[in-house]
mmCIF file of N, CA and C in Angstrom:
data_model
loop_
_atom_site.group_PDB
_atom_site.id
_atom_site.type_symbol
_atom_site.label_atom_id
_atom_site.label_comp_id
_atom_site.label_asym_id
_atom_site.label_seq_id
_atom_site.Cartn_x
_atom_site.Cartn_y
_atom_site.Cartn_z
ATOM 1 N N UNK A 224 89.035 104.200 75.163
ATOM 2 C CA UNK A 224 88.895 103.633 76.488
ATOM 3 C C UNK A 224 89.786 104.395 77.460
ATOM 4 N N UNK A 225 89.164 104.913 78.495
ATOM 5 C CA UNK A 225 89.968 105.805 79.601
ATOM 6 C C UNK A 225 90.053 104.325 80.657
ATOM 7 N N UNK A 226 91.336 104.754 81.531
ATOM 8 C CA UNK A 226 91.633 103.523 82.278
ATOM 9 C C UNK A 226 91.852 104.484 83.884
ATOM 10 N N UNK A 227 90.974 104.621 84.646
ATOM 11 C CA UNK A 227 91.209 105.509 86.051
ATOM 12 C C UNK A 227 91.483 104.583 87.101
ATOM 13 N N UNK A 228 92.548 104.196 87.649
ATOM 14 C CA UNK A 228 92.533 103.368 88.904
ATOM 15 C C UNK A 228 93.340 103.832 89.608
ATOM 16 N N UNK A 229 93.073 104.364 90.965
ATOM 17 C CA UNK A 229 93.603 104.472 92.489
ATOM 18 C C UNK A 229 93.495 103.621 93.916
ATOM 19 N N UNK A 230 94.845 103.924 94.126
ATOM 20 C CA UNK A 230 95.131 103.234 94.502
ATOM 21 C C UNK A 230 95.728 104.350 96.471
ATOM 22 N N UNK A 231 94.817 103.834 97.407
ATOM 23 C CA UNK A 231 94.407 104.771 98.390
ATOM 24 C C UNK A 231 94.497 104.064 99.561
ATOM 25 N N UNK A 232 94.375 104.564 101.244
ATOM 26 C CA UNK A 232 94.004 104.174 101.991
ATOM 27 C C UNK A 232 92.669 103.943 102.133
ATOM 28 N N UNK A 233 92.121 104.372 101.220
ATOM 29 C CA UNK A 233 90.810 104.617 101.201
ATOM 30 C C UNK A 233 89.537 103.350 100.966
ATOM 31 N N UNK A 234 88.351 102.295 101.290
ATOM 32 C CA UNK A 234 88.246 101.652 101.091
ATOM 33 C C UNK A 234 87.363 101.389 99.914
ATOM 34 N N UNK A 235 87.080 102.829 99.043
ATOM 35 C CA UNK A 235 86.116 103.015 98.575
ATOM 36 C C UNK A 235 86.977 102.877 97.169
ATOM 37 N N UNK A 236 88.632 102.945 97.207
ATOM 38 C CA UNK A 236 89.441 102.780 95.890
ATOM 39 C C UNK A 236 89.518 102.015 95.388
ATOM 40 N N UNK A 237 90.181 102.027 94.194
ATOM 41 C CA UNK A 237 89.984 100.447 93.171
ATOM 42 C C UNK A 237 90.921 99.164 93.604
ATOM 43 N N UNK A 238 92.259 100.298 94.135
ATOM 44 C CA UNK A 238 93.052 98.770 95.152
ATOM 45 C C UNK A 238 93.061 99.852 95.875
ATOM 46 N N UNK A 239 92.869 99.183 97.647
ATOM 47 C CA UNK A 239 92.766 99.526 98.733
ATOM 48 C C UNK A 239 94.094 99.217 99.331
ATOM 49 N N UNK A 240 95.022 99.831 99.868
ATOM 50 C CA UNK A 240 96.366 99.972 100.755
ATOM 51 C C UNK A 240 96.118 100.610 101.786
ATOM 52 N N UNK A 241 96.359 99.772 103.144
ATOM 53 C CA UNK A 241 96.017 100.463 104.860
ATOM 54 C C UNK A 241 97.288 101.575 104.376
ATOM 55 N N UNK A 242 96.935 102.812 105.143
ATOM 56 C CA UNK A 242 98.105 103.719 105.496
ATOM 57 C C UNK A 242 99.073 103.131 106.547
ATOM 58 N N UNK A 243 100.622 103.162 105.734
ATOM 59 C CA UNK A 243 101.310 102.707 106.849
ATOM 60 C C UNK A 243 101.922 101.512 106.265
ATOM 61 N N UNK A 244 101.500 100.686 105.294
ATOM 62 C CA UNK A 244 101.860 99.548 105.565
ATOM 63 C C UNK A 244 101.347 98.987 104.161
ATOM 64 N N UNK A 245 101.976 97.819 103.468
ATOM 65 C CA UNK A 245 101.440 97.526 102.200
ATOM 66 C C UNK A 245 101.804 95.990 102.307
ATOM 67 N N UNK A 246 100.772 95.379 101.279
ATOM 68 C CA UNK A 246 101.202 93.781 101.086
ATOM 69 C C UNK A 246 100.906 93.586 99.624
ATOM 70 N N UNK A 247 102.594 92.794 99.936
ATOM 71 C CA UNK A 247 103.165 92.036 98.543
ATOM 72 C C UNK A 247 102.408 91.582 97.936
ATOM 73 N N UNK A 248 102.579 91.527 96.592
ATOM 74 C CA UNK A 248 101.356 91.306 95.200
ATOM 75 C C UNK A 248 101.630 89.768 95.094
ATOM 76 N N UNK A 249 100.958 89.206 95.249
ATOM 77 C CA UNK A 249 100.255 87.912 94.706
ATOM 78 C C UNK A 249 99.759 87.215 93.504
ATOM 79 N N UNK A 250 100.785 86.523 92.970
ATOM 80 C CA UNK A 250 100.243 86.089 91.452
ATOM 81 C C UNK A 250 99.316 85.294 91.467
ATOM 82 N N UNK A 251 97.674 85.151 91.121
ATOM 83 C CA UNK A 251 97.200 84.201 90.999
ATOM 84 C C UNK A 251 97.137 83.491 89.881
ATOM 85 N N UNK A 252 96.671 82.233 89.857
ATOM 86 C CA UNK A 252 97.007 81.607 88.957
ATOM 87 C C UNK A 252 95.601 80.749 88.206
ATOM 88 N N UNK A 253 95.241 81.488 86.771
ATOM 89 C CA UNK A 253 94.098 81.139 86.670
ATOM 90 C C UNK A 253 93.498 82.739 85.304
ATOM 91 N N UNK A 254 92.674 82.852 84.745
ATOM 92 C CA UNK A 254 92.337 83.889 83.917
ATOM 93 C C UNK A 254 91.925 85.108 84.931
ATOM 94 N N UNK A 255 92.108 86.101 84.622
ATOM 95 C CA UNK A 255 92.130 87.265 85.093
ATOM 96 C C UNK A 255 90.669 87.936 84.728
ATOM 97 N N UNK A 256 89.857 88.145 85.627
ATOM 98 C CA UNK A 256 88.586 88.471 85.004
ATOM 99 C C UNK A 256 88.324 90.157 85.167
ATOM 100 N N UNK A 257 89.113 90.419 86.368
ATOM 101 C CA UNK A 257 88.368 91.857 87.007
ATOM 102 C C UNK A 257 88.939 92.970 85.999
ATOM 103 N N UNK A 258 90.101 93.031 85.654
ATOM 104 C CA UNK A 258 90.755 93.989 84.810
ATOM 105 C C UNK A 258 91.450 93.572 83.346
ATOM 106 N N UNK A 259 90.457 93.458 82.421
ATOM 107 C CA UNK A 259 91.301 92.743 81.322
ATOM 108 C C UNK A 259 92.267 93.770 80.580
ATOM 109 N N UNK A 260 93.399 92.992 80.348
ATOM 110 C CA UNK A 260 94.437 94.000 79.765
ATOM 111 C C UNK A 260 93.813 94.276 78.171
ATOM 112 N N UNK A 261 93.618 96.015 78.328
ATOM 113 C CA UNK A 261 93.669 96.537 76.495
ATOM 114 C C UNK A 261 94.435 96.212 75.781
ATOM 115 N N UNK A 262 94.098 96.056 74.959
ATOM 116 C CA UNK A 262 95.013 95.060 73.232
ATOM 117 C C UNK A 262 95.488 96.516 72.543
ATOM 118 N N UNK A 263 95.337 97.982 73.135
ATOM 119 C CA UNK A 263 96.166 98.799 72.373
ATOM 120 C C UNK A 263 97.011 99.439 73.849
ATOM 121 N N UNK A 264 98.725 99.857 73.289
ATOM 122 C CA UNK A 264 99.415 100.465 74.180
ATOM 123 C C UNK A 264 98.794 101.732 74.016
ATOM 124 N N UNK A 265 97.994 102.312 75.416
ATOM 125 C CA UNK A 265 97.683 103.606 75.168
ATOM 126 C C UNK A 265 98.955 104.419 75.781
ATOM 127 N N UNK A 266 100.634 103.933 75.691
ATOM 128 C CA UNK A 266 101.603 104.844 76.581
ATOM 129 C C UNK A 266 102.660 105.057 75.324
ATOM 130 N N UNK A 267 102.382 104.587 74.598
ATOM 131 C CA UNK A 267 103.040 105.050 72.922
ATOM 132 C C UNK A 267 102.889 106.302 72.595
ATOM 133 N N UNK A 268 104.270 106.735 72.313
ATOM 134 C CA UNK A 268 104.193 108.518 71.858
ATOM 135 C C UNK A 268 104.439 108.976 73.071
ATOM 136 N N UNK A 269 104.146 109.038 74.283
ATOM 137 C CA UNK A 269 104.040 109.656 75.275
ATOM 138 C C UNK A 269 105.656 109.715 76.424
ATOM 139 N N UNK A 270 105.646 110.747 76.826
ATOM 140 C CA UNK A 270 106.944 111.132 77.577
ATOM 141 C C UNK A 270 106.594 110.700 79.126
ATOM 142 N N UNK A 271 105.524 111.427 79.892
ATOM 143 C CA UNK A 271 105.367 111.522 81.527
ATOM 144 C C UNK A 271 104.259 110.512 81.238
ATOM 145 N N UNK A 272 104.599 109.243 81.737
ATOM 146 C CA UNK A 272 103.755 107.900 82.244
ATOM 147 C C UNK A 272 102.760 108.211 83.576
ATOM 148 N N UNK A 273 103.490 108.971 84.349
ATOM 149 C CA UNK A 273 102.988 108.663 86.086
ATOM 150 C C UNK A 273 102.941 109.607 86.792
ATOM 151 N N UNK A 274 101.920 110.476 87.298
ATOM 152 C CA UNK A 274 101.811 111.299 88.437
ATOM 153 C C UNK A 274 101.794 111.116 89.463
ATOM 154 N N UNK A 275 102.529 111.149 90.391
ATOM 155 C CA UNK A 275 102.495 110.670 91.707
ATOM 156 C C UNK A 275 101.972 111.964 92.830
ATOM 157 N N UNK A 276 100.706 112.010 93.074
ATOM 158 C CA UNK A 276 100.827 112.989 94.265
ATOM 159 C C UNK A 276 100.434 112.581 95.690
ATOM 160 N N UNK A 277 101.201 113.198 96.630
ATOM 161 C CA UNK A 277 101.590 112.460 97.940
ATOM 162 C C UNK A 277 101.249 113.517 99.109
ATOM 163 N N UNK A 278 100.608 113.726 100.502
ATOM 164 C CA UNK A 278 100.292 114.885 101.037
ATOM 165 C C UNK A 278 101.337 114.301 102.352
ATOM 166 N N UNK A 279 102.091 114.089 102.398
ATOM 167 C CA UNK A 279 102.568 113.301 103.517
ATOM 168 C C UNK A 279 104.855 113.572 102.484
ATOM 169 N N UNK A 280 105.091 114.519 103.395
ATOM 170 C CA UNK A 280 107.098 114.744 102.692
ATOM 171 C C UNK A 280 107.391 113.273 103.126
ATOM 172 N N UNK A 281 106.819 113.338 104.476
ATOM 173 C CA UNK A 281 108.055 112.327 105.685
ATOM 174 C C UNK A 281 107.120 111.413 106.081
ATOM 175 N N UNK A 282 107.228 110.266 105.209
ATOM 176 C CA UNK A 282 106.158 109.296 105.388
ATOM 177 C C UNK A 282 106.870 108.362 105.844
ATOM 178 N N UNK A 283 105.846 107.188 106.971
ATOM 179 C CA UNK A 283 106.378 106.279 107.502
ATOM 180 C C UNK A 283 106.887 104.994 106.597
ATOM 181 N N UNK A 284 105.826 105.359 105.594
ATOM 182 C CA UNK A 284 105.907 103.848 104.657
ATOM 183 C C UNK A 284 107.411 103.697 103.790
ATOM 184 N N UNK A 285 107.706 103.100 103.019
ATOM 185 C CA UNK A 285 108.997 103.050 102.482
ATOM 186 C C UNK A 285 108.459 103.572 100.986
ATOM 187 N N UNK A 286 107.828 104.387 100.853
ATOM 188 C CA UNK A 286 107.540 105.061 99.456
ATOM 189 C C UNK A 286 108.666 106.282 98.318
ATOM 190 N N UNK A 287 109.470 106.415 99.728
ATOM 191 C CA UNK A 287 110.521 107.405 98.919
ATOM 192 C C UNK A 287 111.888 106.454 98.302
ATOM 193 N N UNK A 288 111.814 105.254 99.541
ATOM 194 C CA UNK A 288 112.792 104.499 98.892
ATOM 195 C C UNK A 288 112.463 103.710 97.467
ATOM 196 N N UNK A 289 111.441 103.446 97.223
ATOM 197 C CA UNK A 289 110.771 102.839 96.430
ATOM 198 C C UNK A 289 111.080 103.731 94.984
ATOM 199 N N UNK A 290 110.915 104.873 95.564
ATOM 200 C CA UNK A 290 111.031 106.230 94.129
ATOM 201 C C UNK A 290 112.424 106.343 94.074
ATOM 202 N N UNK A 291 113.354 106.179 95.044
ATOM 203 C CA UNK A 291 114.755 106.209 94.157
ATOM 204 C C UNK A 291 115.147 104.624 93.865
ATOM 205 N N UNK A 292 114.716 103.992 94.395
ATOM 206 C CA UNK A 292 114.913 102.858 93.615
ATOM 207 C C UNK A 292 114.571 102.366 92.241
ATOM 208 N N UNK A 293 113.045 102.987 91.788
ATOM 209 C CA UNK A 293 112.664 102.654 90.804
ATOM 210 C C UNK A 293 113.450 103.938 89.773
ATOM 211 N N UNK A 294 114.183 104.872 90.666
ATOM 212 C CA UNK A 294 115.191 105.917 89.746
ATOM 213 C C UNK A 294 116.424 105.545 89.145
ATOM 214 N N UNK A 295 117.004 104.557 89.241
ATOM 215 C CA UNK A 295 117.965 103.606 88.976
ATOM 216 C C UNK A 295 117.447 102.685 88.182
ATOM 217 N N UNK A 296 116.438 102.564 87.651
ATOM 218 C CA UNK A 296 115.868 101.840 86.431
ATOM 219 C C UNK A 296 115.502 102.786 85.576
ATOM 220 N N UNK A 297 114.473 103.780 85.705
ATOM 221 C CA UNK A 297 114.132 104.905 84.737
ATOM 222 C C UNK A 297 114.616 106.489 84.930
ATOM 223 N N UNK A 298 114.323 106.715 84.106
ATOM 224 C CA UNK A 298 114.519 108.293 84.605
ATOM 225 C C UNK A 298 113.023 108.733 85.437
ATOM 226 N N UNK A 299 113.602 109.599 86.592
ATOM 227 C CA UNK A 299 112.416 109.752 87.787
ATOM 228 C C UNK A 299 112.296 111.530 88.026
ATOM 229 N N UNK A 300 111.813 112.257 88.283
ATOM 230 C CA UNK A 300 112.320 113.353 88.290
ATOM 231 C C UNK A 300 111.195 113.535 89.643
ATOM 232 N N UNK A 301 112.108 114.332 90.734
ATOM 233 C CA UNK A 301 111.389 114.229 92.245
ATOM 234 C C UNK A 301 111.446 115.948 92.368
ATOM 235 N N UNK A 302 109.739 116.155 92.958
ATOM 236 C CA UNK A 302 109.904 117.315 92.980
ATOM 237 C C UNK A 302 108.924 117.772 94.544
ATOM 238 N N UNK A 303 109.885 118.298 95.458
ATOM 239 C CA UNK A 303 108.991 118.717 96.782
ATOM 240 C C UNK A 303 108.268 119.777 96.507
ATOM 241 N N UNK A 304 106.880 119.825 97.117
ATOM 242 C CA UNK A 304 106.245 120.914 97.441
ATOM 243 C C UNK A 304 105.963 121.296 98.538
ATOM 244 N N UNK A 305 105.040 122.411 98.943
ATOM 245 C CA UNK A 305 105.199 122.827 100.415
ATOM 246 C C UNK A 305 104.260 121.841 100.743
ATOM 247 N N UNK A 306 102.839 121.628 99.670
ATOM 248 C CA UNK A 306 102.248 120.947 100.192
ATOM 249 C C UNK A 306 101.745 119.759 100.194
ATOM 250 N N UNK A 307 101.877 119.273 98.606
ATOM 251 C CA UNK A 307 102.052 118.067 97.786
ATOM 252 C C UNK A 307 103.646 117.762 97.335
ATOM 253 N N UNK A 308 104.463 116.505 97.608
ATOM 254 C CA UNK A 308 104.874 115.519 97.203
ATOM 255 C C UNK A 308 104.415 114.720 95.533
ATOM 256 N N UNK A 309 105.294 115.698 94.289
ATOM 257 C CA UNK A 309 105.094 115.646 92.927
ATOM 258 C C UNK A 309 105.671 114.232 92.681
ATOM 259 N N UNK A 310 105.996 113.174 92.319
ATOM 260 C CA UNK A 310 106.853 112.647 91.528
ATOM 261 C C UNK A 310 106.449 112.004 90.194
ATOM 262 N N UNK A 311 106.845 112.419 89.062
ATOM 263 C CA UNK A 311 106.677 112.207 87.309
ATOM 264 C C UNK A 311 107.498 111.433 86.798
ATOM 265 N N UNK A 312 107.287 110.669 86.512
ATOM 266 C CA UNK A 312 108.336 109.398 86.115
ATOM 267 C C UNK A 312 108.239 109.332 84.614
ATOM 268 N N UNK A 313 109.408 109.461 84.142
ATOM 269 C CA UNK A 313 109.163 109.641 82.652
ATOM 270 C C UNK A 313 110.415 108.453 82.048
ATOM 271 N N UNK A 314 109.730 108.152 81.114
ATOM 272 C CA UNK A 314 109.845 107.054 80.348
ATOM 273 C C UNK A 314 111.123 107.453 78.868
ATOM 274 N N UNK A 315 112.031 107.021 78.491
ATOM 275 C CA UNK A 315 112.362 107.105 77.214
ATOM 276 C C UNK A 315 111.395 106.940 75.823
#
């Protein structure tokens, strides 16, 4: 089972985020129908969890704070490009 979900300004993505601006996740309360969680860890064995690519260095949103914040929990490794914004978040 391959699992592809993006997550875009875009309205055509699997979760949709306006550019600019994001809203807080919402627990509902009740069985979960749209995305059922796989019964195998497909992130076992594996080192780099997360590709992050970003076309925007100096973004308005709070996305860089977010990446050193979540760097103080895991190991994060941040890498500028001229033209893409890399970040690989790797896991113990």
């Amino acid at each position: 089972m391959k699992i592809n979900h993006t997550i875009s300004f875009r309205l055509d993505s699997t979760i949709y985020s306006p550019y600019g601006s994001y809203e807080p996740y919402v627990k509902h309360h009740g069985p979960e129908t749209r995305y059922p969680l796989p019964s195998r860890n497909f992130a076992t064995g594996k080192s780099k969890k997360v590709a992050w690519f970003v076309s925007n260095c100096i973004p308005k949103s709070p996305r860089m704070q977010y990446a050193k914040e979540l760097s103080r929990h895991i190991p994060v490794s941040l890498t500028v490009m001229t033209v893409i914004f890399l970040v690989i978040i790797h896991f113990i």
